[in-house]
XYZ file of C-alpha atoms in Angstrom:
571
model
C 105.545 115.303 206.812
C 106.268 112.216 209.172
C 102.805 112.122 210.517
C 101.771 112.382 206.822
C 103.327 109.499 206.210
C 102.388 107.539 209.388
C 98.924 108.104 208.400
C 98.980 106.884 205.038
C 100.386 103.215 205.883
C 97.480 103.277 208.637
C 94.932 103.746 206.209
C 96.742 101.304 203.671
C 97.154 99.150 206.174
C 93.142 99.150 207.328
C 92.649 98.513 203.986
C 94.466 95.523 203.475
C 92.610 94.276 206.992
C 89.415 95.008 205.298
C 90.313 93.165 202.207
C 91.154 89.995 203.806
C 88.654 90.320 206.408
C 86.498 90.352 203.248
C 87.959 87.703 201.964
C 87.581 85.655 204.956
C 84.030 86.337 205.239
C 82.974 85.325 201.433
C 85.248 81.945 202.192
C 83.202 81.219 205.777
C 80.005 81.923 203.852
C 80.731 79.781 200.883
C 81.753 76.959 203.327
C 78.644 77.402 205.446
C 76.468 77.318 202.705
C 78.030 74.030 200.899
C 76.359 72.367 204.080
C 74.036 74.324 204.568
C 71.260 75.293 201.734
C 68.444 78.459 201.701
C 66.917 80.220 199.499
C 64.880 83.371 200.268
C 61.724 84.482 198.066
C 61.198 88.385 198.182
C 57.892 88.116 196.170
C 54.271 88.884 197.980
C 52.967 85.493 196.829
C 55.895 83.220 197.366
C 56.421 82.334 193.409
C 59.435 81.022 193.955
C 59.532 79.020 196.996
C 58.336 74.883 196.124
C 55.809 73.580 198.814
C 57.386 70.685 200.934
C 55.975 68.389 199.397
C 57.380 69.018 196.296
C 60.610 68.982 198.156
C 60.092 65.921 199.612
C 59.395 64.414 196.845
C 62.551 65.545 194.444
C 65.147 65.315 197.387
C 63.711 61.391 197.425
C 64.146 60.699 193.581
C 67.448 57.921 193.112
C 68.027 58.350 189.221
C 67.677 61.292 186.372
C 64.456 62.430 185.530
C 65.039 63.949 181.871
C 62.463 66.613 181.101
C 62.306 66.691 176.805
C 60.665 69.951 176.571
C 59.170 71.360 172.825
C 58.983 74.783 173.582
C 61.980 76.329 172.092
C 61.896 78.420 168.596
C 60.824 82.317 167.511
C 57.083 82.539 169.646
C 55.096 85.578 170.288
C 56.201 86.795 173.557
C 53.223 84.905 175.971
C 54.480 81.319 174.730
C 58.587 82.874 175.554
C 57.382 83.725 179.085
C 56.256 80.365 179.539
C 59.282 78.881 178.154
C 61.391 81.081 180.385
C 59.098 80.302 183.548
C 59.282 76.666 182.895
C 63.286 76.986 183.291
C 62.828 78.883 186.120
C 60.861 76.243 188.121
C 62.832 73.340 186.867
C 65.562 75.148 188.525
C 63.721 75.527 191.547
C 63.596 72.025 191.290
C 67.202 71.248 190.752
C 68.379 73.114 193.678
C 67.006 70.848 195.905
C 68.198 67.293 193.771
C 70.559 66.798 191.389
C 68.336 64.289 189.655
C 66.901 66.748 187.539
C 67.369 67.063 184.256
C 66.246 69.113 181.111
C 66.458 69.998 177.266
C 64.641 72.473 175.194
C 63.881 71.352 171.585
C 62.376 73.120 168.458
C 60.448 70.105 167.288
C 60.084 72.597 163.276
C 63.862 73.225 163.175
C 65.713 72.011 160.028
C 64.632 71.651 156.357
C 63.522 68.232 156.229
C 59.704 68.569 156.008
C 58.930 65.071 155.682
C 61.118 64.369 159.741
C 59.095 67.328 161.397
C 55.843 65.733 159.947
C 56.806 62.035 161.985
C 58.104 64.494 164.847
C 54.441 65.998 165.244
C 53.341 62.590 164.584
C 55.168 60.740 167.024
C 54.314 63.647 169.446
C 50.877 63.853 169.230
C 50.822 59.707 169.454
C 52.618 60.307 172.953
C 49.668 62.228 174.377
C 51.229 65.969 173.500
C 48.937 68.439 172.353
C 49.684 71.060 169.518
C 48.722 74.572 169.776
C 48.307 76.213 165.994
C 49.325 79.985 166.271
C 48.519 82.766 163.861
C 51.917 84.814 163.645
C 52.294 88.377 162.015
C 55.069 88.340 159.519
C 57.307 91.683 158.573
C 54.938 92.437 155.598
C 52.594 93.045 157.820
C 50.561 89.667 156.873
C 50.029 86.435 159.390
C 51.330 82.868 159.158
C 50.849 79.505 160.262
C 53.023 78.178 163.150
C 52.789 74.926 165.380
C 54.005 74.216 168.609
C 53.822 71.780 171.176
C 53.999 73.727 174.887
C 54.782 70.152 176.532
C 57.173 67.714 177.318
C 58.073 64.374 177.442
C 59.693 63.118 180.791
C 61.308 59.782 181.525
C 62.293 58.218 184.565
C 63.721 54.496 185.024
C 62.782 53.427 181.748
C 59.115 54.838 182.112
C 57.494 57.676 180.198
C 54.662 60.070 180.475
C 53.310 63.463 178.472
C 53.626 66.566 180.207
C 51.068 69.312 179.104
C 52.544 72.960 179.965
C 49.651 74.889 178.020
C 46.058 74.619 179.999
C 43.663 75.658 177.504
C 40.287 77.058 178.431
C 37.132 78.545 177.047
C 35.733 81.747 176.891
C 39.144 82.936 179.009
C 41.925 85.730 177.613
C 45.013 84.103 176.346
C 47.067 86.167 178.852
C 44.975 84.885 181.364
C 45.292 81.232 180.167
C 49.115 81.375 179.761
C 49.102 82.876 183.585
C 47.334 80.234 184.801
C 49.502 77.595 183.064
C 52.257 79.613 185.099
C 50.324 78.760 188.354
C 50.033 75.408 187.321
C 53.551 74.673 186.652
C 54.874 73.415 190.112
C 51.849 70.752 190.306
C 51.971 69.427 186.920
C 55.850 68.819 187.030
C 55.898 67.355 190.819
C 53.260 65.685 189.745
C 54.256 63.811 186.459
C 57.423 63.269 188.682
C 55.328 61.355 191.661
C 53.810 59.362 188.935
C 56.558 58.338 187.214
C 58.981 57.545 190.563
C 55.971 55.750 192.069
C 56.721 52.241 192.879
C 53.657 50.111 193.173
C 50.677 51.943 191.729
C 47.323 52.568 194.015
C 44.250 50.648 192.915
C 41.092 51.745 191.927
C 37.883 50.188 190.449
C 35.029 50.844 188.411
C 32.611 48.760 190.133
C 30.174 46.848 188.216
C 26.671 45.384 188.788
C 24.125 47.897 188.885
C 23.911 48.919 185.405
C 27.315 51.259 185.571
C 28.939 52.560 182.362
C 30.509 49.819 180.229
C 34.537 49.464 179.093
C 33.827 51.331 176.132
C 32.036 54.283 177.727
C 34.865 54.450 180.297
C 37.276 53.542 178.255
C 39.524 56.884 177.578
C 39.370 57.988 181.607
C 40.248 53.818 182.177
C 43.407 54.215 179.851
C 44.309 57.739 181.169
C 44.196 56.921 184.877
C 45.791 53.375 184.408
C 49.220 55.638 183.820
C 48.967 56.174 187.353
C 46.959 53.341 188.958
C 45.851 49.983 188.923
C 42.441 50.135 187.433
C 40.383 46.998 187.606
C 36.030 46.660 187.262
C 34.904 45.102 189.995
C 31.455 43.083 191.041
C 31.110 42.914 194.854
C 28.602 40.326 194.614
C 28.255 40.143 198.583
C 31.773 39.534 199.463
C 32.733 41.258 202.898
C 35.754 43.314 202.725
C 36.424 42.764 198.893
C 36.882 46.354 198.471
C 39.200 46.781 201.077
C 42.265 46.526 198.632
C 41.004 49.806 196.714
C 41.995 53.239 197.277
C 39.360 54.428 195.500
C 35.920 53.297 193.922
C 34.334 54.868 191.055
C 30.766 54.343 190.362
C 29.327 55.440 187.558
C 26.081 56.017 186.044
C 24.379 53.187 187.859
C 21.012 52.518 186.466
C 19.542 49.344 188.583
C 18.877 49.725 192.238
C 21.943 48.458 194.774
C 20.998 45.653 197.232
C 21.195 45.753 200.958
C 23.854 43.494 201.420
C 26.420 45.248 199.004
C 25.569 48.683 200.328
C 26.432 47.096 203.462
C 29.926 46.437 201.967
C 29.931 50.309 200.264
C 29.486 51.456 203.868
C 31.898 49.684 206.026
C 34.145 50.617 203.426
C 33.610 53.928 203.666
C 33.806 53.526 207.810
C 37.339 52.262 207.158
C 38.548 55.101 205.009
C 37.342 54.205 201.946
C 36.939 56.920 198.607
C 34.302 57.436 196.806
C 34.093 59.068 193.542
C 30.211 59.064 192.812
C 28.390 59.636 189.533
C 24.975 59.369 189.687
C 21.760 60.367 187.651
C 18.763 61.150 190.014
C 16.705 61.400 186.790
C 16.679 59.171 183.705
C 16.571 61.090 180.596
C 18.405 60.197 177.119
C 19.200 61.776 174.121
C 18.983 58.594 172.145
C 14.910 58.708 172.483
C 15.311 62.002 170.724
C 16.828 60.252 167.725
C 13.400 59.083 166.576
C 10.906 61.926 167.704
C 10.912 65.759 169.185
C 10.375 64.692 172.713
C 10.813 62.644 175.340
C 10.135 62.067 179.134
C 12.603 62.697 182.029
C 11.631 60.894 184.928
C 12.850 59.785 188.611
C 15.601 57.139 189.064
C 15.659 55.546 192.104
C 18.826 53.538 193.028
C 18.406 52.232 196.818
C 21.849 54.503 197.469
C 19.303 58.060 198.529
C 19.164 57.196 202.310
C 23.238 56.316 202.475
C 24.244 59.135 200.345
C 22.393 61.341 202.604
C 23.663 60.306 205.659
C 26.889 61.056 204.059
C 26.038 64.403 204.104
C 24.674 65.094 200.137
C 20.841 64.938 198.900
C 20.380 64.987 195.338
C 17.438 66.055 193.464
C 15.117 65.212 191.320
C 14.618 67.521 189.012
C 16.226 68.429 185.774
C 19.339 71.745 184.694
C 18.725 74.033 182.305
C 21.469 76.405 181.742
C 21.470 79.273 179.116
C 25.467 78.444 178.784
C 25.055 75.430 177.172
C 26.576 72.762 175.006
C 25.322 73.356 171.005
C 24.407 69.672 169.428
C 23.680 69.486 166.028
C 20.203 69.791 164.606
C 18.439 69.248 161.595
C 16.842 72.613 160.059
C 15.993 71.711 156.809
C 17.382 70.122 153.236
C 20.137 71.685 150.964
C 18.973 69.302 147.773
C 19.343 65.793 149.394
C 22.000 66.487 151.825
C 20.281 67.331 155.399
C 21.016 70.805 156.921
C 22.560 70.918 160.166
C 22.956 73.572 162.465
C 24.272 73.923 165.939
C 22.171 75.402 168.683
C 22.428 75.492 172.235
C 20.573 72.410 174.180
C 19.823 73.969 177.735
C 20.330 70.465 179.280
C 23.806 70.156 178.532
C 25.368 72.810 180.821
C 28.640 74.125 180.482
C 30.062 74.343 183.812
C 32.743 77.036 183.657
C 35.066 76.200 187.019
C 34.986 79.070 189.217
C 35.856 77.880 192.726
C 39.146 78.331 194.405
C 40.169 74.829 195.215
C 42.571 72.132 194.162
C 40.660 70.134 192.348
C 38.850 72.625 189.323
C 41.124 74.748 189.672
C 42.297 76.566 185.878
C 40.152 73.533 184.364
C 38.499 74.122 181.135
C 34.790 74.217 180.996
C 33.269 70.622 181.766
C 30.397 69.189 179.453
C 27.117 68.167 181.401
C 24.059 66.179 180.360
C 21.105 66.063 181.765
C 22.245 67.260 185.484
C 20.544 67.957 188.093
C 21.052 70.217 191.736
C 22.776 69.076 194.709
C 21.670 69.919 198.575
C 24.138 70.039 201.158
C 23.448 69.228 204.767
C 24.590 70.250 208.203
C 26.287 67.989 210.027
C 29.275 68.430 212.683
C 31.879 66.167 211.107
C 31.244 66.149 208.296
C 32.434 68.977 205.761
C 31.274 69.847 202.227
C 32.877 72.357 199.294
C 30.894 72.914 196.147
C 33.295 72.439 193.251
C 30.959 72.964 190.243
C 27.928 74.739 189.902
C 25.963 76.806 186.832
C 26.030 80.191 185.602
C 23.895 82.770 187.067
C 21.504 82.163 184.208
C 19.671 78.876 185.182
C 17.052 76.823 186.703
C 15.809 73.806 187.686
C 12.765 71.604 186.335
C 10.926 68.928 188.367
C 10.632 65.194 187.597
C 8.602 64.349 185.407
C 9.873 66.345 182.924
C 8.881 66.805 179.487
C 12.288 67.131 176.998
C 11.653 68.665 173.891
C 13.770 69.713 170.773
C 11.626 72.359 170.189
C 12.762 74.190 172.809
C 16.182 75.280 170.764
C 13.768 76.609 167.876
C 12.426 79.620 170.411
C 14.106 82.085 172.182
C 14.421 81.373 175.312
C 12.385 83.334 178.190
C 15.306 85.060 180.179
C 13.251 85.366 183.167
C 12.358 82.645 183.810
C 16.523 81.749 184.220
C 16.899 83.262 187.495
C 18.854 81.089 189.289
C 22.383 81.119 190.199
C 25.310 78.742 191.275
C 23.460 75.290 191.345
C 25.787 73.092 192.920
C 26.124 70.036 190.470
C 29.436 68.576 192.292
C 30.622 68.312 195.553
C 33.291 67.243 198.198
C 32.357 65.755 201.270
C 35.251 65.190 203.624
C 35.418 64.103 207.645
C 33.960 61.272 209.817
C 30.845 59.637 208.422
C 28.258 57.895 210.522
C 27.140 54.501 209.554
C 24.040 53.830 207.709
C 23.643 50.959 209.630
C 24.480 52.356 213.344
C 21.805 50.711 215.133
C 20.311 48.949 212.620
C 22.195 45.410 212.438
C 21.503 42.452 214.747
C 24.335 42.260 217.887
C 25.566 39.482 216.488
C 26.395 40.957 213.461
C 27.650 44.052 215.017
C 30.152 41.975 217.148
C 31.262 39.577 214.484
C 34.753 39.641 214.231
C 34.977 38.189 210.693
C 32.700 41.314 209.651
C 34.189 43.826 212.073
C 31.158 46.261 211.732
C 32.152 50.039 212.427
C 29.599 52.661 213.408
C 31.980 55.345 212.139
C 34.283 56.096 209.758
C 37.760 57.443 210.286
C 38.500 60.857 208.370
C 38.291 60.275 205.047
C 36.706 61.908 201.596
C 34.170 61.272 198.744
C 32.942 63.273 195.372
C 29.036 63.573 194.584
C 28.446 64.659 190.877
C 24.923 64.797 190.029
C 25.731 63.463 186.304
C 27.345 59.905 184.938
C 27.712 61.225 181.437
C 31.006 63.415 182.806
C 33.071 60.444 183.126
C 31.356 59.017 179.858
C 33.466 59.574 176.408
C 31.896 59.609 172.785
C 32.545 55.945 170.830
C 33.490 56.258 166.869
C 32.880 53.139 164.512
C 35.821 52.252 162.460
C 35.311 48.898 160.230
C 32.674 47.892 162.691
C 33.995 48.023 165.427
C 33.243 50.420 168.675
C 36.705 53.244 169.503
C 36.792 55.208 172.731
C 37.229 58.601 172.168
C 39.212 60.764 173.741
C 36.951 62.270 177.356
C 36.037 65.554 176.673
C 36.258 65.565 173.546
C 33.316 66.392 171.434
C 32.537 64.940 167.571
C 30.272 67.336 166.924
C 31.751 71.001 167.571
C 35.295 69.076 167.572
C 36.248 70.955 170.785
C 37.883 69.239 173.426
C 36.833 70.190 177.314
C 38.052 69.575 180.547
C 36.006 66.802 181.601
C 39.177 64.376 181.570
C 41.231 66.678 183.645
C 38.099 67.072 185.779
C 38.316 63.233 186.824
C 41.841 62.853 187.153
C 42.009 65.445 189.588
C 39.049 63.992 191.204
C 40.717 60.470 191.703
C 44.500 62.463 192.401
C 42.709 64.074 195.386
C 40.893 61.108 197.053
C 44.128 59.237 196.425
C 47.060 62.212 197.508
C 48.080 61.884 200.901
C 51.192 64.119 200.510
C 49.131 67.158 200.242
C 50.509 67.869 196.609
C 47.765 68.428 194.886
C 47.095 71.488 197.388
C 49.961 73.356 194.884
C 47.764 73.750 192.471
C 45.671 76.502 194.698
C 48.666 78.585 194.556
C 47.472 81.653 192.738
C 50.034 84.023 190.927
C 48.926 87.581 190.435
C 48.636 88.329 186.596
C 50.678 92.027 186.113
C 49.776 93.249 182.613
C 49.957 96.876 180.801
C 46.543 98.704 180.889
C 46.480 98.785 177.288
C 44.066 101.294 176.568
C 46.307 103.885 179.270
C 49.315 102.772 177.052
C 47.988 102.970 173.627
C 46.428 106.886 174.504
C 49.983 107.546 175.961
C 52.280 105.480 174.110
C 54.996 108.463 172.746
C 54.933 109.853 176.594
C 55.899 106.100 178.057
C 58.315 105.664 175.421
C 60.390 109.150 175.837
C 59.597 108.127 179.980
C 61.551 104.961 179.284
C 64.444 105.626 177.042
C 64.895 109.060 178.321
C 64.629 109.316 181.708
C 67.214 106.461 182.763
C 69.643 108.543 180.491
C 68.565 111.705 182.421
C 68.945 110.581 186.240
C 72.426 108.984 185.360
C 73.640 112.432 183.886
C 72.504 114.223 187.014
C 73.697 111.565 189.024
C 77.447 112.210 187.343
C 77.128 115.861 187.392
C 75.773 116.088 191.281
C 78.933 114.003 192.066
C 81.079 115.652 190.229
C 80.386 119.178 191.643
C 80.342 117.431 195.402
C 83.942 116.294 194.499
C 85.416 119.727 193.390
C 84.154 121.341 196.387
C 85.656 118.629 198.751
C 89.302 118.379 197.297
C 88.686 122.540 196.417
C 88.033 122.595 200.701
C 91.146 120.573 201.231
């Protein structure tokens, strides 16, 4: 009986060791990890770990950045995960600053019609896009709902859109809403950099040669100028006037470049210049097809054919067809006096669906070509190149000079004769350029310290697209006078593209030096039903999933429950 008892305030007293020891431990830890922080990520591809530098970036912010966020309300279940992944990385982000900051709104809640109506208004004015959903009702019939999957975020003062919803063409709306997913970490950290930046980087549109005018450029100009100091430039054969630009963009040049300021384009290349290029080896315009069937493309040259290809890039001269086109309108006949239009696919304006794995197209929506033409690449040690657009597997490629004719939408087209696949019509050329003027300028040019010639460039980057009209947006009259519309979007079919995301990621790229815009390779795998094995099986995967929990906890109680009588039965 006394050894009974002896052993009974042993094991209380082990117990009340454990207890505190337990205690102790969870105190240590908690004191441990108030100076120290980790988190660890259990998932294959990492979903919720934030690059460093995204890190970097938050843990460096000194005041609130307030995230106004119009996705909250009664949405299907795609728009909900969203919602609920968009908390989830804004958390992510606050654990690593405090500066963070967020609200979810339902911009339709309340009664007052007339105050949602300026809501959407005043939303849609500050760059948010709305998404118009179809929603099934209990009766079985649909409704009408609008939403804006954005936000507005605000930082010192200063305010920017946020656009959580990446809409593309011809893709599945699961798919869409997982790439949006993928996207998220980028297009917060990066609405954040641009907002917390202190003096913006400069770019120019550089002028002279013929280049697209303020009005063509005019919607990219006002969307990048959120993020940069955008200027046009002339170099007019001042040394070392671009050096104060991150980046140059020249666009659509249609007058040839002089020797003296390619010589400036070079050396400022050799000093780590960018170089967003957008240039049209053959001139061909829709605007002769305004006044008869057909026209003439022919061969442009610009005096920039020897520098761009010792850069790396050769474009051609010859002209795209693509059977995944752009539709324009066309007249087919009269209705009374009213002219019938129709819309038919013009095999010159390719639709360039983004397929490549890389930062810069990557989850873009399809981007609008005219008139394009095919890009070689060439070997060369240090120098690198990545194709970043190219055409379906259904196209080819005519040679300059080439007749343009609107008949060609009246017949069906000649399959066949599309055989070609994955013409490059944009590419990035990154490393250590060579001079176009190594060996070519007098010594005592070359050894002028005023011009401080360079044979070679230090690593740097530049973009080759083989068409100006991607940077180019539509222009509207309104009493007389010429409006920028928005890039990428089309008048005609009234669908808007990705040609404006296209350029800004284009520009964020040669500018980024934090490696941020790497994020937005991050690919997260898409897990969905198989619905046809679910709707074939749906009554066995229902009974699987309401019964069979209920069933192993049973057996679980009853296999315990008989291990327990024979144990204290034993004793």
């Amino acid at each position: 009986m006394v050894e009974k008892k002896v052993k009974k305030t042993s094991i209380k007293k082990q117990n009340i060791i454990g207890f505190l020891l337990s205690v102790f431990i969870i105190i240590l830890l908690n004191i441990i990890g108030s100076f120290v922080f980790t988190r660890i990520d259990l998932t294959s591809e990492k979903r919720y770990t934030l690059s460093d530098a995204t890190k970097k970036l938050v843990k460096n912010l000194d005041d609130i950045v307030y995230f106004k966020i119009y996705l909250d309300g009664d949405f299907p279940a795609g728009f909900r995960r969203l919602k609920n992944e968009t908390r989830e990385m804004l958390n992510q982000f606050r654990a690593y600053s405090d500066n963070i900051e967020y609200e979810f709104i339902n911009p339709s809640e309340g009664t007052d019609k007339k105050a949602i109506k300026n809501l959407y208004q005043q939303l849609i004015e500050k760059d948010l896009q709305p998404t118009n959903l179809q929603v099934k009702n209990d009766e079985g019939g649909t409704s009408q709902q609008i939403i804006f999957p954005g936000a507005i975020v605000t930082y010192k003062e200063r305010e920017l859109p946020l656009q959580l919803l990446n809409s593309q063409i011809g893709i599945a709306p699961e798919a869409v809403l997982n790439n949006s997913i993928q996207s998220l970490e980028y297009n917060i950290a990066s609405v954040i950099k641009k907002l917390s930046v202190i003096e913006k980087p400069k770019i120019a549109f550089i002028e002279g040669q013929g280049e697209l005018d303020k009005n063509e450029t005019g919607s990219i100009a006002t969307s990048l100028s959120e993020y940069y100091s955008v200027e046009r430039f002339k170099i007019n054969h001042k040394l070392k006037s671009l050096d104060k630009f991150k980046v140059i963009i020249i666009a659509k040049p249609d007058s040839v470049f002089d020797e003296k300021d390619k010589f400036i384009i070079d050396q400022y290349v050799m000093k780590g210049g960018k170089i967003l290029w957008l240039i049209d080896p053959v001139f061909a315009s829709m605007d002769s097809l305004q006044t008869a069937n057909e026209t003439m493309g022919i061969s442009r040259l610009l005096n920039i054919e020897d520098m761009l290809f010792k850069y790396g890039v050769r474009l051609n001269y010859n002209l795209i067809q693509d059977l995944n086109a752009m539709p324009i309108p066309v007249k087919t006949g009269n209705l009374g006096t009213q002219a019938q239009l129709d819309y038919m696919p013009w095999y010159f304006f390719p639709l360039i669906m983004p397929t490549e794995k890389n930062a810069i197209v990557n989850n873009l929506n399809a981007i609008k070509f005219e008139f394009a033409s095919s890009i070689d690449t060439l070997n060369n040690k240090d120098i690198s190149t990545t194709v970043l657009l190219s055409t379906s597997k259904y196209s080819r490629t005519l040679k300059t000079p080439v007749l343009i004719s609107l008949e060609l939408m009246r017949k069906k087209p000649e399959t066949t004769l599309f055989d070609k696949s994955g013409l490059p019509v944009a590419v990035l050329v990154e490393g250590k350029f060579p001079s176009l003027y190594k060996n070519r300028v007098p010594e005592e040019i070359a050894k002028d310290k005023e011009i401080d010639f360079r044979e070679s460039s230090v690593a740097t980057r530049m973009i080759v697209i083989s068409d100006g009209d991607v940077i180019k947006n539509q222009l509207q009259t309104y009493n007389g006078v010429l409006y920028p519309l928005p890039l990428g979007y089309d008048k005609y079919t009234r669908e808007t593209l990705g040609n404006k995301d296209f350029i800004l990621n284009c520009v964020d790229y040669l500018c980024d030096e934090t490696g941020l815009i790497d994020v937005r390779s991050r690919e997260l795998k898409l897990r969905l039903l198989d619905k046809t094995k679910y709707t074939s099986n749906k009554l066995f995967w229902q009974i699987t999933n309401t019964a069979l929990p209920v069933f192993l906890i049973l057996a679980f109680g009853i296999i315990q429950a008989i291990i327990r009588k024979r144990k204290y039965s034993k004793a």
